[in-house]
């Protein structure tokens, strides 16, 4: 870097000389033309000022201009060499060593995580996955599942009916948003002969209010096993095994009598509370138990209605709500958090979340 020459028009260029080392193309090329250009260059213009000087003053001024020109020429060449050698990062204002801002790749929703895990446990027991439509007929959603017309059990299953043009109510042809995944039991059995071992994930719809423990649309997982010689002991053994795999080896289960039109006998399965291990706490409302599913032996009329001989085949089924299970597992106090799609909440569950 040359010393200031004392000529203001030349010394004014010194900051630009210092800045050459920070320039990248195309700014570097533009600056080279702006300083050294034969016609418009700043140094060429300065040289023209020589005309205003006395003959005695001219040599010293000419020498100062040449010195500055040489300094610029060297600086441009050095900067080009540095860029060519890939050393830009050292002198550039952009710090290329700084880690990039990775974009969030997304994560699985907590309910999806629970569903996947449950399906994997049943897949390990030889169950296949089956799915069915969310717009169901009244026949498959209710009648084939042995709901008698106007049975009070249907009150809990009030839902939206769709206008489709197919409306013979007597034949159960009206179309509705399914209230449970149980109609996929019917579809599975009607699609081919036994044996059946399927788990059925899906979304279902009810008139339920949207409050801390209810949602009008929610996830369910259904299970169905039908074969020769299947008894209640298979139901208990399989579901107890599932509970221990899913919640831990020392999980206890208990079955309470219940009612569903499509099973006989019917039961609710409770698991020992994983927070207090049975002592009683907030999440289990002091009982030491948490209800996780409804189940039972498939009603003979349901089998018969699907063309399966109930004298030869028996089976069991279950239905559970993975959102409730996710709430227990992740200690989520309000079901709405799972369905509102607020990323501040959901991103806590995504693996690798940021
Ligand atoms: N479908 C029932 C409901 O949504 C749940 C259920 C209970 C399913 C017992 C079953 C079962 O398969 O055996 O309330």
PDB file of N, CA and C and ligand atoms in Angstrom, residues 156-157 179-180 182 185 206 220 222-223 260 262-263 294-296 317-319, ligand 1:
ATOM      1  N   UNK A 156     -74.716 -42.454  20.208  1.00  0.00           N
ATOM      2  CA  UNK A 156     -73.312 -42.017  20.319  1.00  0.00           C
ATOM      3  C   UNK A 156     -72.661 -41.870  18.957  1.00  0.00           C
ATOM      4  N   UNK A 157     -73.337 -42.417  17.954  1.00  0.00           N
ATOM      5  CA  UNK A 157     -72.758 -42.440  16.601  1.00  0.00           C
ATOM      6  C   UNK A 157     -73.477 -41.495  15.646  1.00  0.00           C
ATOM      7  N   UNK A 179     -68.694 -43.663  11.514  1.00  0.00           N
ATOM      8  CA  UNK A 179     -68.565 -43.270  12.923  1.00  0.00           C
ATOM      9  C   UNK A 179     -67.543 -44.133  13.638  1.00  0.00           C
ATOM     10  N   UNK A 180     -67.097 -45.191  12.993  1.00  0.00           N
ATOM     11  CA  UNK A 180     -66.056 -46.060  13.559  1.00  0.00           C
ATOM     12  C   UNK A 180     -65.407 -46.850  12.412  1.00  0.00           C
ATOM     13  N   UNK A 182     -65.204 -50.060  12.436  1.00  0.00           N
ATOM     14  CA  UNK A 182     -65.787 -51.416  12.420  1.00  0.00           C
ATOM     15  C   UNK A 182     -66.376 -51.822  11.066  1.00  0.00           C
ATOM     16  N   UNK A 185     -64.421 -54.225   9.092  1.00  0.00           N
ATOM     17  CA  UNK A 185     -64.548 -55.671   9.409  1.00  0.00           C
ATOM     18  C   UNK A 185     -65.465 -56.329   8.372  1.00  0.00           C
ATOM     19  N   UNK A 206     -67.857 -38.159  14.473  1.00  0.00           N
ATOM     20  CA  UNK A 206     -69.021 -38.188  15.375  1.00  0.00           C
ATOM     21  C   UNK A 206     -69.489 -36.769  15.600  1.00  0.00           C
ATOM     22  N   UNK A 220     -58.937 -44.031  14.734  1.00  0.00           N
ATOM     23  CA  UNK A 220     -59.229 -45.309  15.400  1.00  0.00           C
ATOM     24  C   UNK A 220     -58.344 -46.388  14.792  1.00  0.00           C
ATOM     25  N   UNK A 222     -58.868 -50.569  14.426  1.00  0.00           N
ATOM     26  CA  UNK A 222     -59.740 -51.713  14.618  1.00  0.00           C
ATOM     27  C   UNK A 222     -58.905 -52.972  14.460  1.00  0.00           C
ATOM     28  N   UNK A 223     -59.293 -54.038  15.124  1.00  0.00           N
ATOM     29  CA  UNK A 223     -58.622 -55.321  14.899  1.00  0.00           C
ATOM     30  C   UNK A 223     -59.658 -56.406  14.696  1.00  0.00           C
ATOM     31  N   UNK A 260     -71.416 -53.957  23.014  1.00  0.00           N
ATOM     32  CA  UNK A 260     -71.385 -53.465  21.635  1.00  0.00           C
ATOM     33  C   UNK A 260     -72.300 -54.384  20.840  1.00  0.00           C
ATOM     34  N   UNK A 262     -72.121 -55.567  17.947  1.00  0.00           N
ATOM     35  CA  UNK A 262     -71.462 -56.500  17.030  1.00  0.00           C
ATOM     36  C   UNK A 262     -70.572 -57.517  17.727  1.00  0.00           C
ATOM     37  N   UNK A 263     -70.520 -57.496  19.074  1.00  0.00           N
ATOM     38  CA  UNK A 263     -69.732 -58.506  19.800  1.00  0.00           C
ATOM     39  C   UNK A 263     -70.563 -59.102  20.927  1.00  0.00           C
ATOM     40  N   UNK A 294     -62.176 -51.112  23.384  1.00  0.00           N
ATOM     41  CA  UNK A 294     -63.355 -51.966  23.492  1.00  0.00           C
ATOM     42  C   UNK A 294     -63.105 -53.212  22.654  1.00  0.00           C
ATOM     43  N   UNK A 295     -63.664 -54.341  23.084  1.00  0.00           N
ATOM     44  CA  UNK A 295     -63.391 -55.578  22.367  1.00  0.00           C
ATOM     45  C   UNK A 295     -64.493 -56.604  22.627  1.00  0.00           C
ATOM     46  N   UNK A 296     -64.386 -57.753  21.999  1.00  0.00           N
ATOM     47  CA  UNK A 296     -65.365 -58.807  22.246  1.00  0.00           C
ATOM     48  C   UNK A 296     -65.275 -59.891  21.190  1.00  0.00           C
ATOM     49  N   UNK A 317     -62.655 -59.158  18.089  1.00  0.00           N
ATOM     50  CA  UNK A 317     -62.368 -57.859  17.468  1.00  0.00           C
ATOM     51  C   UNK A 317     -62.076 -56.842  18.564  1.00  0.00           C
ATOM     52  N   UNK A 318     -61.448 -55.770  18.172  1.00  0.00           N
ATOM     53  CA  UNK A 318     -61.240 -54.668  19.130  1.00  0.00           C
ATOM     54  C   UNK A 318     -61.248 -53.347  18.385  1.00  0.00           C
ATOM     55  N   UNK A 319     -61.469 -52.263  19.118  1.00  0.00           N
ATOM     56  CA  UNK A 319     -61.370 -50.921  18.541  1.00  0.00           C
ATOM     57  C   UNK A 319     -60.755 -49.993  19.570  1.00  0.00           C
TER      58      UNK A 319
HETATM   59  N1  LIG B   1     -66.519 -49.526  17.102  1.00  0.00           N
HETATM   60  C1  LIG B   1     -66.492 -49.235  18.519  1.00  0.00           C
HETATM   61  C2  LIG B   1     -66.616 -47.735  18.713  1.00  0.00           C
HETATM   62  O1  LIG B   1     -66.237 -47.002  17.878  1.00  0.00           O
HETATM   63  C3  LIG B   1     -65.228 -49.732  19.135  1.00  0.00           C
HETATM   64  C4  LIG B   1     -65.169 -51.213  19.172  1.00  0.00           C
HETATM   65  C5  LIG B   1     -65.557 -51.893  20.279  1.00  0.00           C
HETATM   66  C6  LIG B   1     -64.702 -51.936  18.084  1.00  0.00           C
HETATM   67  C7  LIG B   1     -65.522 -53.281  20.343  1.00  0.00           C
HETATM   68  C8  LIG B   1     -64.652 -53.329  18.115  1.00  0.00           C
HETATM   69  C9  LIG B   1     -65.050 -53.992  19.268  1.00  0.00           C
HETATM   70  O2  LIG B   1     -64.210 -54.046  17.098  1.00  0.00           O
HETATM   71  O3  LIG B   1     -65.000 -55.337  19.298  1.00  0.00           O
HETATM   72  O4  LIG B   1     -67.052 -47.309  19.724  1.00  0.00           O
END
